[in-house]
């Protein structure tokens, strides 16, 4: 009861595209991501059976599968179990076999995200950088705000 209103208890809740369990577990979200990726992996295999160019297959993978995996990955990747990580990495391995070219694993994608954030922090803290004037810290100190004209967050 909150202010004499009954509050419903639910097993899972979807917030900003991430499914969160009632004990803050992300395993349900990982299962959803793997399920969506497997469906799209079948489409990738179907395209491959029609002898579509590998460059187009790679573009399809990037747009349709990798985007699903990477959506809010920084929120859920470090919290999931090793079995869930292995299931997600298996999607990348299966796509590599279909496309017959190397695909970045999820660890490399996360390294890229960390690299970009490191570069942004360098821009913020080095006042001589020409982009410095476009970034400022938010009140919380944990996020950065770009100039009001751009109206975005980093």
Coordinates of N, CA, C and O in Angstrom, one line a residue:
X1 N 0.8 -1.2 0.0 CA 0.0 0.0 0.0 C 0.9 1.2 0.0 O 1.8 1.4 0.8
X2 N 0.6 2.1 -0.9 CA 1.3 3.4 -1.0 C 0.2 4.5 -1.0 O -0.6 4.5 -2.0
X3 N 0.1 5.3 0.0 CA -0.9 6.3 0.1 C -2.3 5.7 -0.1 O -3.1 6.2 -0.9
X4 N -2.5 4.6 0.6 CA -3.8 3.9 0.6 C -4.2 3.4 -0.8 O -5.4 3.1 -1.1
X5 N -3.3 3.2 -1.7 CA -3.5 2.6 -3.0 C -2.8 1.3 -3.1 O -1.7 1.1 -2.6
X6 N -3.5 0.3 -3.6 CA -2.9 -1.1 -3.7 C -1.9 -1.1 -4.9 O -2.2 -0.6 -6.0
X7 N -0.7 -1.6 -4.6 CA 0.3 -1.7 -5.6 C 0.4 -3.2 -6.1 O 0.5 -4.1 -5.3
X8 N 0.3 -3.3 -7.4 CA 0.4 -4.7 -8.0 C 1.8 -5.1 -8.1 O 2.7 -4.4 -8.5
X9 N 2.1 -6.4 -7.7 CA 3.4 -7.0 -7.8 C 3.4 -7.8 -9.0 O 2.6 -8.6 -9.3
X10 N 4.5 -7.6 -9.8 CA 4.6 -8.3 -11.1 C 5.9 -9.0 -11.1 O 6.9 -8.7 -10.5
X11 N 6.0 -10.1 -11.9 CA 7.2 -10.9 -12.0 C 8.3 -10.2 -12.9 O 9.4 -10.2 -12.6
X12 N 7.8 -9.6 -14.0 CA 8.8 -8.9 -14.9 C 8.2 -7.5 -15.2 O 7.0 -7.4 -15.3
X13 N 9.1 -6.6 -15.6 CA 8.6 -5.3 -16.0 C 9.6 -4.8 -17.1 O 10.8 -5.0 -17.0
X14 N 9.0 -4.3 -18.2 CA 9.8 -3.8 -19.3 C 10.0 -2.3 -19.2 O 9.0 -1.6 -19.2
X15 N 11.2 -1.8 -19.1 CA 11.5 -0.4 -19.0 C 12.6 0.0 -20.0 O 13.7 -0.6 -19.9
X16 N 12.3 0.9 -20.8 CA 13.2 1.4 -21.9 C 13.8 0.2 -22.7 O 14.9 0.2 -23.1
X17 N 12.9 -0.8 -23.0 CA 13.3 -1.9 -23.8 C 14.1 -3.0 -23.1 O 14.5 -4.0 -23.7
X18 N 14.3 -2.9 -21.8 CA 15.0 -3.9 -21.0 C 14.0 -4.6 -20.1 O 13.3 -3.9 -19.3
X19 N 13.9 -5.9 -20.1 CA 13.0 -6.6 -19.2 C 13.7 -6.9 -17.9 O 14.8 -7.5 -17.9
X20 N 13.1 -6.4 -16.8 CA 13.7 -6.6 -15.5 C 12.8 -7.4 -14.7 O 11.6 -7.2 -14.6
X21 N 13.4 -8.5 -14.0 CA 12.7 -9.3 -13.1 C 12.5 -8.7 -11.8 O 13.0 -7.7 -11.5
X22 N 11.6 -9.3 -11.0 CA 11.2 -8.7 -9.7 C 12.4 -8.8 -8.7 O 12.4 -8.1 -7.7
X23 N 13.4 -9.5 -9.0 CA 14.6 -9.6 -8.2 C 15.8 -8.9 -8.9 O 17.0 -9.2 -8.7
X24 N 15.5 -8.0 -9.8 CA 16.4 -7.2 -10.6 C 17.3 -8.1 -11.5 O 18.4 -7.8 -11.9
X25 N 16.8 -9.3 -11.9 CA 17.6 -10.2 -12.8 C 17.3 -9.8 -14.2 O 16.2 -9.3 -14.6
X26 N 18.2 -10.0 -15.1 CA 18.1 -9.7 -16.5 C 18.0 -11.0 -17.4 O 18.1 -10.9 -18.6
X27 N 17.9 -12.1 -16.8 CA 17.9 -13.4 -17.5 C 16.7 -13.4 -18.5 O 16.8 -14.0 -19.6
X28 N 15.5 -12.9 -18.1 CA 14.4 -12.9 -19.0 C 14.6 -12.0 -20.2 O 14.3 -12.3 -21.3
X29 N 15.3 -10.9 -20.0 CA 15.7 -10.0 -21.1 C 16.6 -10.7 -22.0 O 16.5 -10.6 -23.2
X30 N 17.6 -11.4 -21.5 CA 18.6 -12.1 -22.3 C 17.9 -13.2 -23.1 O 18.2 -13.4 -24.3
X31 N 16.9 -13.9 -22.5 CA 16.2 -14.9 -23.2 C 15.4 -14.3 -24.4 O 15.3 -14.9 -25.5
X32 N 14.8 -13.1 -24.1 CA 14.1 -12.4 -25.2 C 15.0 -12.0 -26.3 O 14.6 -12.2 -27.5
X33 N 16.1 -11.5 -26.0 CA 17.1 -11.0 -27.0 C 17.5 -12.2 -27.8 O 17.6 -12.2 -29.1
X34 N 17.9 -13.3 -27.2 CA 18.3 -14.5 -27.9 C 17.2 -15.1 -28.8 O 17.5 -15.4 -30.0
X35 N 16.0 -15.0 -28.3 CA 14.9 -15.5 -29.1 C 14.7 -14.6 -30.4 O 14.5 -15.2 -31.5
X36 N 14.7 -13.3 -30.2 CA 14.6 -12.4 -31.3 C 15.7 -12.6 -32.3 O 15.5 -12.6 -33.5
X37 N 16.9 -12.8 -31.8 CA 18.1 -13.0 -32.7 C 18.0 -14.3 -33.5 O 18.4 -14.3 -34.6
X38 N 17.5 -15.3 -32.8 CA 17.4 -16.6 -33.5 C 16.4 -16.5 -34.7 O 16.6 -17.1 -35.7
X39 N 15.3 -15.8 -34.5 CA 14.3 -15.6 -35.5 C 15.0 -14.9 -36.7 O 14.8 -15.3 -37.9
X40 N 15.7 -13.9 -36.4 CA 16.4 -13.1 -37.5 C 17.5 -13.9 -38.1 O 17.9 -13.6 -39.3
X41 N 18.1 -14.7 -37.3 CA 19.2 -15.6 -37.8 C 18.7 -16.5 -38.9 O 19.4 -16.8 -39.9
X42 N 17.5 -17.0 -38.7 CA 16.8 -17.9 -39.7 C 16.6 -17.1 -41.0 O 16.8 -17.6 -42.1
X43 N 16.3 -15.8 -40.9 CA 16.1 -15.0 -42.1 C 17.5 -14.8 -42.8 O 17.6 -14.8 -44.0
X44 N 18.5 -14.7 -42.0 CA 19.9 -14.5 -42.5 C 20.3 -15.8 -43.3 O 20.8 -15.7 -44.4
X45 N 20.0 -17.0 -42.7 CA 20.2 -18.2 -43.4 C 19.4 -18.4 -44.7 O 19.9 -18.9 -45.7
X46 N 18.2 -17.9 -44.6 CA 17.4 -17.9 -45.9 C 18.0 -17.0 -47.0 O 18.0 -17.5 -48.1
X47 N 18.4 -15.9 -46.6 CA 19.1 -15.0 -47.6 C 20.3 -15.7 -48.1 O 20.6 -15.6 -49.3
X48 N 21.1 -16.3 -47.3 CA 22.3 -17.0 -47.7 C 21.9 -18.2 -48.7 O 22.7 -18.4 -49.6
X49 N 20.8 -18.8 -48.5 CA 20.4 -19.9 -49.4 C 20.1 -19.4 -50.8 O 20.1 -20.1 -51.7
X50 N 19.7 -18.1 -50.9 CA 19.5 -17.5 -52.2 C 20.7 -16.9 -52.8 O 20.6 -16.2 -53.8
X51 N 21.9 -17.2 -52.2 CA 23.2 -16.8 -52.7 C 23.3 -15.3 -52.7 O 23.8 -14.7 -53.7
X52 N 22.8 -14.6 -51.7 CA 23.0 -13.2 -51.6 C 24.4 -12.8 -51.3 O 25.1 -13.6 -50.5
X53 N 24.9 -11.7 -51.8 CA 26.3 -11.3 -51.6 C 26.6 -11.2 -50.1 O 25.8 -10.8 -49.3
X54 N 27.8 -11.6 -49.7 CA 28.2 -11.6 -48.2 C 28.2 -10.2 -47.6 O 28.0 -10.0 -46.4
X55 N 28.5 -9.2 -48.5 CA 28.4 -7.8 -47.9 C 27.0 -7.4 -47.5 O 26.8 -6.8 -46.5
X56 N 26.0 -7.8 -48.3 CA 24.6 -7.6 -48.0 C 24.2 -8.4 -46.8 O 23.5 -7.9 -45.9
X57 N 24.7 -9.6 -46.7 CA 24.4 -10.4 -45.5 C 25.0 -9.8 -44.2 O 24.3 -9.8 -43.2
X58 N 26.2 -9.2 -44.3 CA 26.8 -8.5 -43.2 C 26.0 -7.3 -42.8 O 25.8 -7.0 -41.6
X59 N 25.5 -6.5 -43.8 CA 24.7 -5.4 -43.5 C 23.4 -5.8 -42.8 O 22.9 -5.2 -41.8
X60 N 22.8 -6.9 -43.3 CA 21.6 -7.4 -42.7 C 21.8 -7.8 -41.2 O 21.0 -7.5 -40.3
X61 N 23.0 -8.5 -41.0 CA 23.3 -8.9 -39.6 C 23.5 -7.6 -38.7 O 23.0 -7.6 -37.6
X62 N 24.2 -6.6 -39.2 CA 24.4 -5.4 -38.4 C 23.1 -4.7 -38.1 O 22.9 -4.3 -37.0
X63 N 22.2 -4.6 -39.1 CA 21.0 -3.9 -38.9 C 19.9 -4.7 -38.1 O 19.2 -4.1 -37.3
X64 N 19.8 -5.9 -38.4 CA 18.7 -6.7 -37.8 C 19.1 -7.5 -36.6 O 18.2 -7.8 -35.7
X65 N 20.3 -7.9 -36.4 CA 20.7 -8.8 -35.3 C 21.5 -8.1 -34.3 O 21.2 -8.0 -33.1
X66 N 22.6 -7.5 -34.8 CA 23.5 -6.8 -33.9 C 22.8 -5.6 -33.2 O 23.1 -5.3 -32.0
X67 N 21.9 -4.9 -33.8 CA 21.2 -3.8 -33.2 C 20.3 -4.3 -32.0 O 20.2 -3.7 -31.0
X68 N 19.7 -5.5 -32.2 CA 18.9 -6.1 -31.1 C 19.9 -6.5 -29.9 O 19.5 -6.2 -28.7
X69 N 21.0 -7.0 -30.2 CA 21.9 -7.4 -29.1 C 22.5 -6.2 -28.4 O 22.6 -6.1 -27.2
X70 N 22.8 -5.1 -29.2 CA 23.5 -4.0 -28.6 C 22.5 -3.0 -27.9 O 23.0 -2.0 -27.3
X71 N 21.2 -3.1 -28.1 CA 20.3 -2.2 -27.5 C 20.4 -2.2 -26.0 O 20.1 -3.3 -25.4
X72 N 20.8 -1.1 -25.4 CA 21.0 -1.0 -24.0 C 21.9 -2.1 -23.4 O 21.7 -2.5 -22.3
X73 N 22.9 -2.5 -24.1 CA 23.8 -3.6 -23.7 C 24.6 -3.2 -22.4 O 24.8 -4.1 -21.6
X74 N 24.9 -2.0 -22.3 CA 25.6 -1.6 -21.1 C 24.8 -1.7 -19.8 O 25.3 -1.7 -18.7
X75 N 23.5 -1.8 -20.0 CA 22.6 -1.9 -18.8 C 22.5 -3.4 -18.3 O 22.3 -3.7 -17.1
X76 N 22.6 -4.3 -19.2 CA 22.3 -5.7 -18.9 C 23.5 -6.7 -19.0 O 23.4 -7.8 -18.4
X77 N 24.5 -6.4 -19.8 CA 25.5 -7.4 -20.1 C 26.3 -7.8 -18.9 O 26.6 -9.0 -18.7
X78 N 26.7 -6.9 -18.1 CA 27.6 -7.2 -16.9 C 26.8 -7.9 -15.8 O 27.5 -8.4 -14.9
X79 N 25.5 -8.0 -15.8 CA 24.8 -8.6 -14.8 C 24.3 -10.0 -15.1 O 24.0 -10.7 -14.2
X80 N 24.2 -10.4 -16.3 CA 23.7 -11.7 -16.7 C 24.6 -12.8 -16.4 O 25.8 -12.6 -16.2
X81 N 24.1 -14.0 -16.3 CA 24.9 -15.2 -16.0 C 25.8 -15.6 -17.2 O 25.6 -15.1 -18.3
X82 N 26.8 -16.4 -16.9 CA 27.7 -16.9 -17.9 C 26.9 -17.7 -19.0 O 27.3 -17.7 -20.1
X83 N 25.9 -18.5 -18.6 CA 25.1 -19.2 -19.5 C 24.4 -18.3 -20.5 O 24.3 -18.6 -21.7
X84 N 23.9 -17.2 -20.0 CA 23.2 -16.2 -20.8 C 24.2 -15.5 -21.8 O 23.9 -15.3 -23.0
X85 N 25.4 -15.2 -21.3 CA 26.4 -14.7 -22.1 C 26.8 -15.6 -23.3 O 27.0 -15.2 -24.4
X86 N 26.9 -16.9 -22.9 CA 27.3 -17.9 -23.9 C 26.2 -18.0 -25.0 O 26.5 -18.2 -26.1
X87 N 25.0 -18.0 -24.5 CA 23.9 -18.1 -25.5 C 23.9 -16.9 -26.5 O 23.6 -17.0 -27.7
X88 N 24.2 -15.7 -25.9 CA 24.3 -14.5 -26.8 C 25.5 -14.6 -27.7 O 25.4 -14.2 -28.9
X89 N 26.6 -15.0 -27.2 CA 27.8 -15.2 -28.1 C 27.6 -16.2 -29.1 O 28.2 -16.1 -30.2
X90 N 26.8 -17.3 -28.8 CA 26.5 -18.3 -29.8 C 25.8 -17.7 -31.1 O 26.0 -18.2 -32.2
X91 N 25.0 -16.7 -30.9 CA 24.3 -16.0 -32.0 C 25.4 -15.4 -32.9 O 25.3 -15.6 -34.2
X92 N 26.4 -14.8 -32.4 CA 27.5 -14.2 -33.2 C 28.2 -15.3 -33.9 O 28.6 -15.1 -35.1
X93 N 28.5 -16.4 -33.3 CA 29.2 -17.5 -33.9 C 28.4 -18.1 -35.1 O 29.0 -18.4 -36.1
X94 N 27.1 -18.3 -34.8 CA 26.3 -18.8 -35.9 C 26.2 -17.9 -37.1 O 26.2 -18.3 -38.3
X95 N 26.1 -16.6 -36.8 CA 26.1 -15.6 -37.9 C 27.4 -15.6 -38.7 O 27.4 -15.4 -39.9
X96 N 28.5 -15.8 -38.0 CA 29.8 -15.8 -38.6 C 29.9 -17.0 -39.6 O 30.4 -16.9 -40.7
X97 N 29.3 -18.1 -39.2 CA 29.3 -19.3 -40.1 C 28.4 -19.1 -41.3 O 28.8 -19.5 -42.4
X98 N 27.3 -18.4 -41.1 CA 26.4 -18.1 -42.3 C 27.1 -17.1 -43.2 O 27.1 -17.3 -44.5
X99 N 27.6 -16.0 -42.7 CA 28.1 -14.9 -43.5 C 29.5 -15.3 -44.1 O 29.9 -14.8 -45.2
X100 N 30.2 -16.1 -43.4 CA 31.6 -16.6 -43.8 C 32.6 -15.4 -43.7 O 33.5 -15.4 -44.5
X101 N 32.3 -14.5 -42.8 CA 33.3 -13.4 -42.5 C 33.3 -13.2 -41.0 O 32.3 -13.6 -40.3
X102 N 34.3 -12.6 -40.5 CA 34.4 -12.4 -39.1 C 33.5 -11.3 -38.7 O 33.3 -10.3 -39.3
X103 N 32.8 -11.5 -37.5 CA 31.9 -10.6 -36.9 C 32.5 -10.3 -35.5 O 33.0 -11.2 -34.8
X104 N 32.4 -9.0 -35.1 CA 32.9 -8.6 -33.8 C 32.0 -9.3 -32.8 O 30.8 -9.4 -32.8
X105 N 32.7 -9.9 -31.8 CA 32.0 -10.5 -30.7 C 31.5 -9.4 -29.8 O 31.9 -8.2 -29.9
X106 N 30.7 -9.8 -28.8 CA 30.0 -8.8 -28.0 C 31.1 -8.1 -27.1 O 31.0 -6.9 -26.8
X107 N 32.1 -8.8 -26.7 CA 33.2 -8.2 -25.9 C 33.8 -7.1 -26.6 O 34.1 -6.0 -26.1
X108 N 34.1 -7.2 -27.9 CA 34.7 -6.2 -28.7 C 33.7 -5.0 -28.9 O 34.2 -3.9 -28.9
X109 N 32.4 -5.3 -29.0 CA 31.5 -4.2 -29.1 C 31.5 -3.4 -27.8 O 31.4 -2.1 -27.8
X110 N 31.6 -4.1 -26.7 CA 31.6 -3.3 -25.4 C 32.9 -2.5 -25.3 O 32.9 -1.4 -24.7
X111 N 34.0 -3.1 -25.8 CA 35.3 -2.4 -25.7 C 35.1 -1.1 -26.6 O 35.7 -0.1 -26.2
X112 N 34.4 -1.2 -27.7 CA 34.2 0.0 -28.5 C 33.4 1.1 -27.8 O 33.7 2.3 -27.8
X113 N 32.4 0.6 -27.1 CA 31.6 1.6 -26.3 C 32.4 2.3 -25.2 O 32.4 3.5 -25.0
X114 N 33.3 1.5 -24.5 CA 34.2 2.0 -23.5 C 35.2 3.0 -24.2 O 35.5 4.1 -23.6
X115 N 35.7 2.7 -25.3 CA 36.6 3.5 -26.1 C 35.9 4.9 -26.4 O 36.5 5.9 -26.2
X116 N 34.7 4.8 -26.9 CA 34.0 6.1 -27.2 C 33.8 6.9 -26.0 O 34.0 8.1 -26.0
X117 N 33.4 6.3 -24.9 CA 33.2 7.0 -23.6 C 34.5 7.6 -23.1 O 34.5 8.8 -22.6
X118 N 35.6 6.9 -23.3 CA 36.9 7.4 -22.9 C 37.2 8.7 -23.7 O 37.7 9.6 -23.2
X119 N 37.0 8.6 -25.0 CA 37.3 9.7 -25.9 C 36.4 10.9 -25.5 O 36.9 12.1 -25.5
X120 N 35.1 10.7 -25.2 CA 34.2 11.8 -24.8 C 34.8 12.4 -23.5 O 34.8 13.7 -23.4
X121 N 35.2 11.6 -22.5 CA 35.7 12.2 -21.3 C 37.0 13.0 -21.6 O 37.2 14.0 -20.9
X122 N 37.8 12.6 -22.5 CA 39.0 13.3 -22.9 C 38.6 14.7 -23.4 O 39.2 15.7 -23.1
X123 N 37.6 14.7 -24.2 CA 37.1 16.0 -24.8 C 36.6 16.9 -23.7 O 36.8 18.1 -23.7
X124 N 35.9 16.3 -22.7 CA 35.3 17.1 -21.6 C 36.4 17.7 -20.7 O 36.4 18.9 -20.3
X125 N 37.5 16.9 -20.4 CA 38.5 17.4 -19.4 C 39.6 18.1 -20.1 O 40.4 18.8 -19.3
X126 N 39.8 18.1 -21.4 CA 40.9 18.8 -22.0 C 40.2 20.1 -22.6 O 39.5 20.1 -23.6
X127 N 40.5 21.2 -21.9 CA 39.8 22.5 -22.3 C 40.3 23.0 -23.7 O 39.6 23.8 -24.3
X128 N 41.4 22.6 -24.1 CA 41.9 23.1 -25.4 C 41.3 22.3 -26.6 O 41.5 22.8 -27.7
X129 N 40.6 21.2 -26.3 CA 39.9 20.5 -27.4 C 38.8 21.3 -28.0 O 38.0 21.9 -27.3
X130 N 38.7 21.4 -29.3 CA 37.7 22.2 -30.0 C 36.3 21.8 -29.7 O 35.4 22.6 -29.7
X131 N 36.1 20.6 -29.3 CA 34.7 20.1 -29.0 C 34.3 20.3 -27.5 O 33.2 20.0 -27.1
X132 N 35.3 20.8 -26.7 CA 35.1 20.9 -25.2 C 33.8 21.8 -24.9 O 33.1 21.5 -24.0
X133 N 33.7 22.8 -25.7 CA 32.6 23.8 -25.4 C 31.2 23.2 -25.6 O 30.2 23.7 -25.1
X134 N 31.1 22.0 -26.3 CA 29.8 21.4 -26.5 C 29.3 20.4 -25.5 O 28.2 19.9 -25.5
X135 N 30.2 20.1 -24.5 CA 29.9 19.2 -23.4 C 29.9 19.8 -22.1 O 30.7 20.7 -21.8
X136 N 29.0 19.4 -21.2 CA 29.0 19.8 -19.8 C 28.5 18.7 -18.9 O 27.7 17.9 -19.4
X137 N 28.9 18.7 -17.7 CA 28.4 17.7 -16.7 C 27.0 18.0 -16.3 O 26.6 19.2 -16.1
X138 N 26.2 17.0 -16.1 CA 24.8 17.2 -15.6 C 24.9 17.3 -14.1 O 26.0 17.1 -13.5
X139 N 23.9 17.7 -13.4 CA 23.9 17.9 -12.0 C 24.4 16.6 -11.2 O 25.0 16.7 -10.2
X140 N 24.0 15.5 -11.7 CA 24.4 14.2 -11.1 C 25.9 13.9 -11.1 O 26.4 13.3 -10.3
X141 N 26.5 14.5 -12.2 CA 27.9 14.3 -12.3 C 28.3 13.0 -13.0 O 29.4 12.7 -13.4
X142 N 27.3 12.1 -13.3 CA 27.5 10.8 -13.9 C 27.3 10.8 -15.4 O 27.8 9.9 -16.1
X143 N 26.6 11.8 -15.9 CA 26.3 11.9 -17.3 C 26.7 13.2 -17.8 O 26.8 14.2 -17.1
X144 N 26.9 13.2 -19.1 CA 27.3 14.5 -19.8 C 26.1 15.0 -20.6 O 25.3 14.2 -21.2
X145 N 26.0 16.3 -20.8 CA 25.0 16.9 -21.6 C 25.8 17.7 -22.7 O 26.8 18.3 -22.5
X146 N 25.2 17.5 -23.9 CA 25.8 18.3 -25.0 C 25.2 19.7 -25.0 O 24.3 19.9 -24.2
X147 N 25.6 20.5 -25.9 CA 25.1 21.9 -25.9 C 23.5 21.9 -26.0 O 23.0 20.9 -26.6
X148 N 22.9 22.9 -25.5 CA 21.4 22.9 -25.6 C 20.8 22.8 -27.0 O 19.7 22.3 -27.2
X149 N 21.6 23.3 -27.9 CA 21.2 23.3 -29.3 C 21.0 21.8 -29.8 O 20.2 21.5 -30.6
X150 N 22.0 21.0 -29.4 CA 21.9 19.6 -29.8 C 20.9 18.7 -29.0 O 20.4 17.7 -29.5
X151 N 20.7 19.1 -27.8 CA 19.6 18.5 -26.9 C 19.8 17.0 -26.9 O 18.9 16.2 -27.2
X152 N 20.9 16.5 -26.5 CA 21.2 15.1 -26.3 C 22.1 14.8 -25.1 O 22.6 15.7 -24.5
X153 N 22.1 13.5 -24.7 CA 22.9 13.1 -23.6 C 24.0 12.1 -24.0 O 23.8 11.4 -24.9
X154 N 25.1 12.0 -23.2 CA 26.1 11.0 -23.5 C 26.3 10.2 -22.2 O 26.3 10.8 -21.1

